[in-house]
Amino acid sequence: MQEDERIGWKRSAAEAAVAAIPDGALIGLGSGSTAELMLEALAARVRAGLQVTGVPTSERTRTLASALGVRLLTFDELHDTLDMSLDGADEVTTPALDLIKGRGGALLHEKQIALASRYRIIIVDDSKLVPTLGTQTPIPVEVVPFGWQQTMKRLKALGASLRDQQNVVIALRGTSAGDAVAGSSSLHPFVTDSGNYILDCAFGPIAQPAELAAQIKALTGVIDHGLFIGMTERVYVGGADGLRTYTRG
Ligand code: A5P
C-alpha cells in the first residue's frame, strides 16, 4: 500500500471528525501526523468562520496551530473542562476503544488533556486497529531522567513476569541500541516537552491492559505511560473501505 493512500485515509477521517466540531467549542489538540492533518482541516473551518479555542498537547502542535490561525489557550490558562479533544493513536482495540499512544513522545500532555475533556475523539487509519494492545507497538513509558536505568530494571522485571520470563525488549527513546547502552554516559536521548525520557517497552500482546497500566504507573521513577484505557468515546477510522466510526457504548 502506498504511503500517499494512507495519508488520504487519515485525512478523510480527520476531516469527518473536524466536521462535527460545534461552534464555540473548547478543544484539546493532539500531536502526531494525523493530528496535524486534523489541524489543517480545523484551520480550513476557522477560515470559513468557525469560532473555536484550542489547547495544544505539544510544542509542535502549538507552533503549527498558531501558524494556521487557530486561537489557543495554554493548559495552565484553562479553567473549564474541554468540550472535546481530537488526537491520533498508535493502536486501537474495538469495541473498548482502548489505546496505545505516545510514539510521538507527547503522551503525558495528551493524557492530561484527554482527562480534562468531556468527549475524547481519536482519528486513525485502519492499520492502527489491533485485536490486542501491544500487538504492533511497544508501550511508551515516560520516566524521570534521574536514575532511569533503575526504572528500566523495574519495568524489565514487570515485563518478564508478564511474559513468563520470555525476552522483553526495552529501549531508551532516541538511542539506537536501547537497553544495551544503559551504562553509557554519552547518550542523546529523546527529551519530552516536560524534560523527561521515554522507555519503549515491548511487552508483546497485553491480555489485561488495565491491570498492566496500574502496575506500570505504580513504579517509582515512572511519570506516566501510553496505555489509554477507557479514555475514548469515539474513533474515526479511514481505510480502503471508506470511513468507519466506533462509539463506546
Ligand atoms: C503522539 O505522542 C502520539 O500519541 C500520536 O498521537 C500517535 O503516535 C499517532 O501518531 P501518528 O498520527 O503520527 O501515527
mmCIF file of C-alpha atoms and ligand atoms in Angstrom:
data_model
loop_
_atom_site.group_PDB
_atom_site.id
_atom_site.type_symbol
_atom_site.label_atom_id
_atom_site.label_comp_id
_atom_site.label_asym_id
_atom_site.label_seq_id
_atom_site.Cartn_x
_atom_site.Cartn_y
_atom_site.Cartn_z
ATOM 1 C CA MET A 1 0.000 0.000 0.000
ATOM 2 C CA GLN A 2 1.266 3.475 -0.912
ATOM 3 C CA GLU A 3 2.044 5.950 1.880
ATOM 4 C CA ASP A 4 0.026 8.574 -0.047
ATOM 5 C CA GLU A 5 -3.000 6.326 0.157
ATOM 6 C CA ARG A 6 -2.630 6.001 3.936
ATOM 7 C CA ILE A 7 -2.329 9.778 4.293
ATOM 8 C CA GLY A 8 -5.538 10.136 2.260
ATOM 9 C CA TRP A 9 -7.347 7.758 4.660
ATOM 10 C CA LYS A 10 -6.069 9.656 7.682
ATOM 11 C CA ARG A 11 -7.068 12.947 6.081
ATOM 12 C CA SER A 12 -10.632 11.798 5.327
ATOM 13 C CA ALA A 13 -11.035 10.532 8.912
ATOM 14 C CA ALA A 14 -9.624 13.832 10.228
ATOM 15 C CA GLU A 15 -11.992 15.866 8.066
ATOM 16 C CA ALA A 16 -15.005 13.843 9.276
ATOM 17 C CA ALA A 17 -14.001 14.389 12.908
ATOM 18 C CA VAL A 18 -13.468 18.117 12.386
ATOM 19 C CA ALA A 19 -16.801 18.470 10.546
ATOM 20 C CA ALA A 20 -18.556 17.507 13.801
ATOM 21 C CA ILE A 21 -16.940 20.250 15.943
ATOM 22 C CA PRO A 22 -19.637 22.698 17.096
ATOM 23 C CA ASP A 23 -19.212 26.463 17.021
ATOM 24 C CA GLY A 24 -17.761 27.889 20.232
ATOM 25 C CA ALA A 25 -16.078 24.619 21.284
ATOM 26 C CA LEU A 26 -13.086 24.477 23.579
ATOM 27 C CA ILE A 27 -10.960 21.647 22.209
ATOM 28 C CA GLY A 28 -7.806 19.712 23.028
ATOM 29 C CA LEU A 29 -5.456 19.496 20.053
ATOM 30 C CA GLY A 30 -3.464 16.256 19.762
ATOM 31 C CA SER A 31 0.014 15.561 18.417
ATOM 32 C CA GLY A 32 1.423 13.447 15.599
ATOM 33 C CA SER A 33 0.986 13.240 11.842
ATOM 34 C CA THR A 34 -2.766 12.504 11.978
ATOM 35 C CA ALA A 35 -3.373 15.311 14.458
ATOM 36 C CA GLU A 36 -1.564 17.628 12.055
ATOM 37 C CA LEU A 37 -3.985 16.663 9.263
ATOM 38 C CA MET A 38 -6.780 17.390 11.761
ATOM 39 C CA LEU A 39 -5.265 20.843 12.388
ATOM 40 C CA GLU A 40 -5.261 21.597 8.655
ATOM 41 C CA ALA A 41 -8.940 20.633 8.418
ATOM 42 C CA LEU A 42 -9.708 22.681 11.538
ATOM 43 C CA ALA A 43 -7.888 25.725 10.142
ATOM 44 C CA ALA A 44 -9.986 25.490 6.962
ATOM 45 C CA ARG A 45 -13.158 25.597 9.078
ATOM 46 C CA VAL A 46 -11.779 28.502 11.127
ATOM 47 C CA ARG A 47 -11.090 30.431 7.911
ATOM 48 C CA ALA A 48 -14.728 29.745 6.959
ATOM 49 C CA GLY A 49 -15.928 31.337 10.230
ATOM 50 C CA LEU A 50 -15.896 28.590 12.912
ATOM 51 C CA GLN A 51 -15.099 30.027 16.365
ATOM 52 C CA VAL A 52 -13.069 27.594 18.483
ATOM 53 C CA THR A 53 -10.302 27.752 21.053
ATOM 54 C CA GLY A 54 -7.671 25.018 21.174
ATOM 55 C CA VAL A 55 -5.384 23.757 23.916
ATOM 56 C CA PRO A 56 -2.302 22.090 22.365
ATOM 57 C CA THR A 57 -0.755 18.853 23.676
ATOM 58 C CA SER A 58 2.788 19.650 22.479
ATOM 59 C CA GLU A 59 5.072 22.491 21.499
ATOM 60 C CA ARG A 60 4.973 21.246 17.905
ATOM 61 C CA THR A 61 1.170 21.345 17.839
ATOM 62 C CA ARG A 62 1.177 24.783 19.464
ATOM 63 C CA THR A 63 3.515 26.143 16.786
ATOM 64 C CA LEU A 64 1.573 24.613 13.905
ATOM 65 C CA ALA A 65 -1.886 25.548 15.199
ATOM 66 C CA SER A 66 -0.770 29.094 15.839
ATOM 67 C CA ALA A 67 0.726 29.383 12.328
ATOM 68 C CA LEU A 68 -2.570 28.081 10.917
ATOM 69 C CA GLY A 69 -4.527 30.804 12.734
ATOM 70 C CA VAL A 70 -6.255 28.671 15.373
ATOM 71 C CA ARG A 71 -6.939 30.608 18.585
ATOM 72 C CA LEU A 72 -5.108 28.974 21.519
ATOM 73 C CA LEU A 73 -5.038 28.809 25.297
ATOM 74 C CA THR A 74 -2.261 27.139 27.275
ATOM 75 C CA PHE A 75 -3.261 24.262 29.545
ATOM 76 C CA ASP A 76 -2.321 26.440 32.530
ATOM 77 C CA GLU A 77 -4.820 29.079 31.393
ATOM 78 C CA LEU A 78 -7.650 26.536 31.140
ATOM 79 C CA HIS A 79 -10.185 26.915 33.944
ATOM 80 C CA ASP A 80 -13.028 24.907 32.377
ATOM 81 C CA THR A 81 -13.387 21.359 31.175
ATOM 82 C CA LEU A 82 -12.612 20.982 27.478
ATOM 83 C CA ASP A 83 -15.672 20.152 25.358
ATOM 84 C CA MET A 84 -13.679 17.579 23.410
ATOM 85 C CA SER A 85 -10.196 16.521 22.380
ATOM 86 C CA LEU A 86 -9.050 15.227 18.998
ATOM 87 C CA ASP A 87 -5.890 13.153 18.673
ATOM 88 C CA GLY A 88 -4.240 10.238 16.868
ATOM 89 C CA ALA A 89 -3.198 6.865 18.294
ATOM 90 C CA ASP A 90 -0.714 4.080 17.643
ATOM 91 C CA GLU A 91 -3.041 1.172 18.411
ATOM 92 C CA VAL A 92 -6.806 0.941 18.973
ATOM 93 C CA THR A 93 -8.928 -2.023 20.084
ATOM 94 C CA THR A 94 -12.648 -2.265 19.426
ATOM 95 C CA PRO A 95 -15.232 -2.185 20.912
ATOM 96 C CA ALA A 96 -13.459 -0.996 24.108
ATOM 97 C CA LEU A 97 -11.625 1.837 22.263
ATOM 98 C CA ASP A 98 -8.541 1.314 24.419
ATOM 99 C CA LEU A 99 -5.345 2.808 23.007
ATOM 100 C CA ILE A 100 -1.594 2.872 22.921
ATOM 101 C CA LYS A 101 -0.359 6.418 22.348
ATOM 102 C CA GLY A 102 2.954 8.220 22.551
ATOM 103 C CA ARG A 103 5.100 7.217 19.588
ATOM 104 C CA GLY A 104 5.409 10.970 19.023
ATOM 105 C CA GLY A 105 6.549 11.433 22.620
ATOM 106 C CA ALA A 106 3.686 13.652 23.799
ATOM 107 C CA LEU A 107 1.817 11.027 25.828
ATOM 108 C CA LEU A 108 1.870 12.809 29.188
ATOM 109 C CA HIS A 109 0.371 16.049 27.929
ATOM 110 C CA GLU A 110 -2.012 14.097 25.679
ATOM 111 C CA LYS A 111 -3.244 12.128 28.685
ATOM 112 C CA GLN A 112 -3.601 15.250 30.849
ATOM 113 C CA ILE A 113 -5.658 16.923 28.142
ATOM 114 C CA ALA A 114 -7.744 13.794 27.491
ATOM 115 C CA LEU A 115 -8.552 13.642 31.218
ATOM 116 C CA ALA A 116 -9.656 17.281 31.103
ATOM 117 C CA SER A 117 -12.041 16.600 28.177
ATOM 118 C CA ARG A 118 -15.713 15.643 28.262
ATOM 119 C CA TYR A 119 -15.585 13.770 24.920
ATOM 120 C CA ARG A 120 -12.421 12.161 23.526
ATOM 121 C CA ILE A 121 -12.142 11.617 19.773
ATOM 122 C CA ILE A 122 -9.388 9.556 18.131
ATOM 123 C CA ILE A 123 -8.536 9.636 14.419
ATOM 124 C CA VAL A 124 -6.594 6.776 12.752
ATOM 125 C CA ASP A 125 -6.136 4.825 9.555
ATOM 126 C CA ASP A 126 -7.130 1.169 9.712
ATOM 127 C CA SER A 127 -3.540 -0.097 10.212
ATOM 128 C CA LYS A 128 -3.911 1.067 13.840
ATOM 129 C CA LEU A 129 -6.790 -1.331 14.635
ATOM 130 C CA VAL A 130 -5.462 -4.357 16.539
ATOM 131 C CA PRO A 131 -7.109 -7.331 18.268
ATOM 132 C CA THR A 132 -4.999 -6.827 21.421
ATOM 133 C CA LEU A 133 -2.939 -3.834 22.606
ATOM 134 C CA GLY A 134 0.802 -4.374 22.285
ATOM 135 C CA THR A 135 0.480 -6.383 19.078
ATOM 136 C CA GLN A 136 2.343 -3.906 16.874
ATOM 137 C CA THR A 137 3.713 -1.197 19.128
ATOM 138 C CA PRO A 138 5.802 -1.045 22.307
ATOM 139 C CA ILE A 139 4.254 0.820 25.239
ATOM 140 C CA PRO A 140 5.998 4.188 25.665
ATOM 141 C CA VAL A 141 6.679 4.940 29.323
ATOM 142 C CA GLU A 142 7.695 8.474 30.356
ATOM 143 C CA VAL A 143 10.276 8.345 33.158
ATOM 144 C CA VAL A 144 12.234 10.769 35.311
ATOM 145 C CA PRO A 145 15.780 11.130 33.848
ATOM 146 C CA PHE A 146 17.366 10.717 37.319
ATOM 147 C CA GLY A 147 18.089 7.001 37.705
ATOM 148 C CA TRP A 148 16.250 5.986 34.529
ATOM 149 C CA GLN A 149 18.397 2.830 34.407
ATOM 150 C CA GLN A 150 16.869 1.668 37.716
ATOM 151 C CA THR A 151 13.380 2.394 36.437
ATOM 152 C CA MET A 152 14.197 0.373 33.324
ATOM 153 C CA LYS A 153 15.172 -2.590 35.532
ATOM 154 C CA ARG A 154 11.838 -2.403 37.354
ATOM 155 C CA LEU A 155 9.981 -2.266 34.020
ATOM 156 C CA LYS A 156 12.000 -5.237 32.743
ATOM 157 C CA ALA A 157 11.073 -7.255 35.817
ATOM 158 C CA LEU A 158 7.402 -6.383 35.324
ATOM 159 C CA GLY A 159 7.552 -7.305 31.634
ATOM 160 C CA ALA A 160 9.383 -10.535 32.374
ATOM 161 C CA SER A 161 6.750 -11.642 34.883
ATOM 162 C CA LEU A 162 4.048 -10.704 32.389
ATOM 163 C CA ARG A 163 5.684 -12.658 29.567
ATOM 164 C CA ASP A 164 6.516 -15.627 31.784
ATOM 165 C CA GLN A 165 10.270 -14.890 31.602
ATOM 166 C CA GLN A 166 10.345 -14.550 27.815
ATOM 167 C CA ASN A 167 12.618 -11.900 26.377
ATOM 168 C CA VAL A 168 11.367 -8.362 26.957
ATOM 169 C CA VAL A 169 12.960 -5.545 24.971
ATOM 170 C CA ILE A 170 13.059 -2.079 26.484
ATOM 171 C CA ALA A 171 14.759 0.791 24.630
ATOM 172 C CA LEU A 172 15.566 4.318 25.713
ATOM 173 C CA ARG A 173 13.948 6.505 23.022
ATOM 174 C CA GLY A 174 16.481 8.332 20.872
ATOM 175 C CA THR A 175 19.265 5.772 21.265
ATOM 176 C CA SER A 176 19.676 3.009 18.725
ATOM 177 C CA ALA A 177 20.860 0.231 20.988
ATOM 178 C CA GLY A 178 18.205 0.589 23.659
ATOM 179 C CA ASP A 179 18.983 -1.153 26.900
ATOM 180 C CA ALA A 180 22.380 -2.305 25.601
ATOM 181 C CA VAL A 181 23.607 1.253 26.232
ATOM 182 C CA ALA A 182 22.151 1.605 29.718
ATOM 183 C CA GLY A 183 25.611 2.164 31.240
ATOM 184 C CA SER A 184 26.842 4.644 28.645
ATOM 185 C CA SER A 185 27.476 8.264 29.604
ATOM 186 C CA SER A 186 27.275 9.562 26.014
ATOM 187 C CA LEU A 187 23.554 9.195 25.400
ATOM 188 C CA HIS A 188 21.466 11.690 23.488
ATOM 189 C CA PRO A 189 18.000 10.541 24.446
ATOM 190 C CA PHE A 190 14.748 11.989 23.221
ATOM 191 C CA VAL A 191 13.507 14.532 25.794
ATOM 192 C CA THR A 192 9.788 15.186 26.212
ATOM 193 C CA ASP A 193 8.192 18.638 26.493
ATOM 194 C CA SER A 194 8.261 18.099 30.284
ATOM 195 C CA GLY A 195 12.008 17.282 30.258
ATOM 196 C CA ASN A 196 11.674 13.516 30.758
ATOM 197 C CA TYR A 197 12.870 10.383 28.927
ATOM 198 C CA ILE A 198 10.808 7.704 27.193
ATOM 199 C CA LEU A 199 11.382 3.977 27.591
ATOM 200 C CA ASP A 200 9.711 1.957 24.818
ATOM 201 C CA CYS A 201 8.602 -1.313 26.411
ATOM 202 C CA ALA A 202 7.922 -4.201 24.020
ATOM 203 C CA PHE A 203 5.907 -6.433 26.337
ATOM 204 C CA GLY A 204 4.045 -8.123 23.455
ATOM 205 C CA PRO A 205 0.246 -8.524 23.320
ATOM 206 C CA ILE A 206 -1.312 -7.397 26.618
ATOM 207 C CA ALA A 207 -4.128 -9.644 27.868
ATOM 208 C CA GLN A 208 -5.159 -7.316 30.726
ATOM 209 C CA PRO A 209 -4.234 -3.733 29.796
ATOM 210 C CA ALA A 210 -5.973 -2.032 32.749
ATOM 211 C CA GLU A 211 -4.030 -4.178 35.234
ATOM 212 C CA LEU A 212 -0.739 -3.545 33.434
ATOM 213 C CA ALA A 213 -1.475 0.194 33.275
ATOM 214 C CA ALA A 214 -1.881 0.262 37.067
ATOM 215 C CA GLN A 215 1.285 -1.804 37.621
ATOM 216 C CA ILE A 216 3.434 0.450 35.396
ATOM 217 C CA LYS A 217 2.023 3.608 36.964
ATOM 218 C CA ALA A 218 2.884 2.318 40.451
ATOM 219 C CA LEU A 219 6.639 2.021 39.707
ATOM 220 C CA THR A 220 8.862 4.687 41.250
ATOM 221 C CA GLY A 221 10.505 6.761 38.509
ATOM 222 C CA VAL A 222 7.564 6.361 36.128
ATOM 223 C CA ILE A 223 5.595 9.505 35.358
ATOM 224 C CA ASP A 224 3.026 8.014 33.010
ATOM 225 C CA HIS A 225 2.595 5.552 30.154
ATOM 226 C CA GLY A 226 0.965 5.282 26.750
ATOM 227 C CA LEU A 227 -1.891 2.955 27.742
ATOM 228 C CA PHE A 228 -5.134 4.967 27.482
ATOM 229 C CA ILE A 229 -7.759 2.663 28.959
ATOM 230 C CA GLY A 230 -11.442 3.687 28.923
ATOM 231 C CA MET A 231 -10.461 7.190 27.848
ATOM 232 C CA THR A 232 -12.003 7.376 24.353
ATOM 233 C CA GLU A 233 -15.621 7.973 23.365
ATOM 234 C CA ARG A 234 -15.337 7.902 19.562
ATOM 235 C CA VAL A 235 -12.865 6.703 16.925
ATOM 236 C CA TYR A 236 -12.875 7.741 13.257
ATOM 237 C CA VAL A 237 -11.099 5.156 11.067
ATOM 238 C CA GLY A 238 -10.106 5.814 7.457
ATOM 239 C CA GLY A 239 -9.310 2.859 5.204
ATOM 240 C CA ALA A 240 -9.637 1.272 1.780
ATOM 241 C CA ASP A 241 -13.323 0.562 2.508
ATOM 242 C CA GLY A 242 -14.019 4.201 3.341
ATOM 243 C CA LEU A 243 -14.724 5.787 6.698
ATOM 244 C CA ARG A 244 -15.882 3.882 9.791
ATOM 245 C CA THR A 245 -16.753 5.288 13.210
ATOM 246 C CA TYR A 246 -16.812 3.447 16.528
ATOM 247 C CA THR A 247 -18.546 4.867 19.589
ATOM 248 C CA ARG A 248 -18.058 3.470 23.085
ATOM 249 C CA GLY A 249 -21.432 2.398 24.452
HETATM 250 C C1 A5P B 1 1.968 11.450 19.901
HETATM 251 O O1 A5P B 1 2.659 11.393 21.117
HETATM 252 C C2 A5P B 1 1.159 10.230 19.717
HETATM 253 O O2 A5P B 1 0.359 9.818 20.774
HETATM 254 C C3 A5P B 1 0.398 10.221 18.420
HETATM 255 O O3 A5P B 1 -0.923 10.644 18.573
HETATM 256 C C4 A5P B 1 0.418 8.825 17.916
HETATM 257 O O4 A5P B 1 1.766 8.398 17.979
HETATM 258 C C5 A5P B 1 -0.102 8.715 16.495
HETATM 259 O O5 A5P B 1 0.764 9.367 15.637
HETATM 260 P P1 A5P B 1 0.528 9.386 14.077
HETATM 261 O O6 A5P B 1 -0.761 10.056 13.834
HETATM 262 O O7 A5P B 1 1.705 10.162 13.550
HETATM 263 O O8 A5P B 1 0.555 7.956 13.622
#
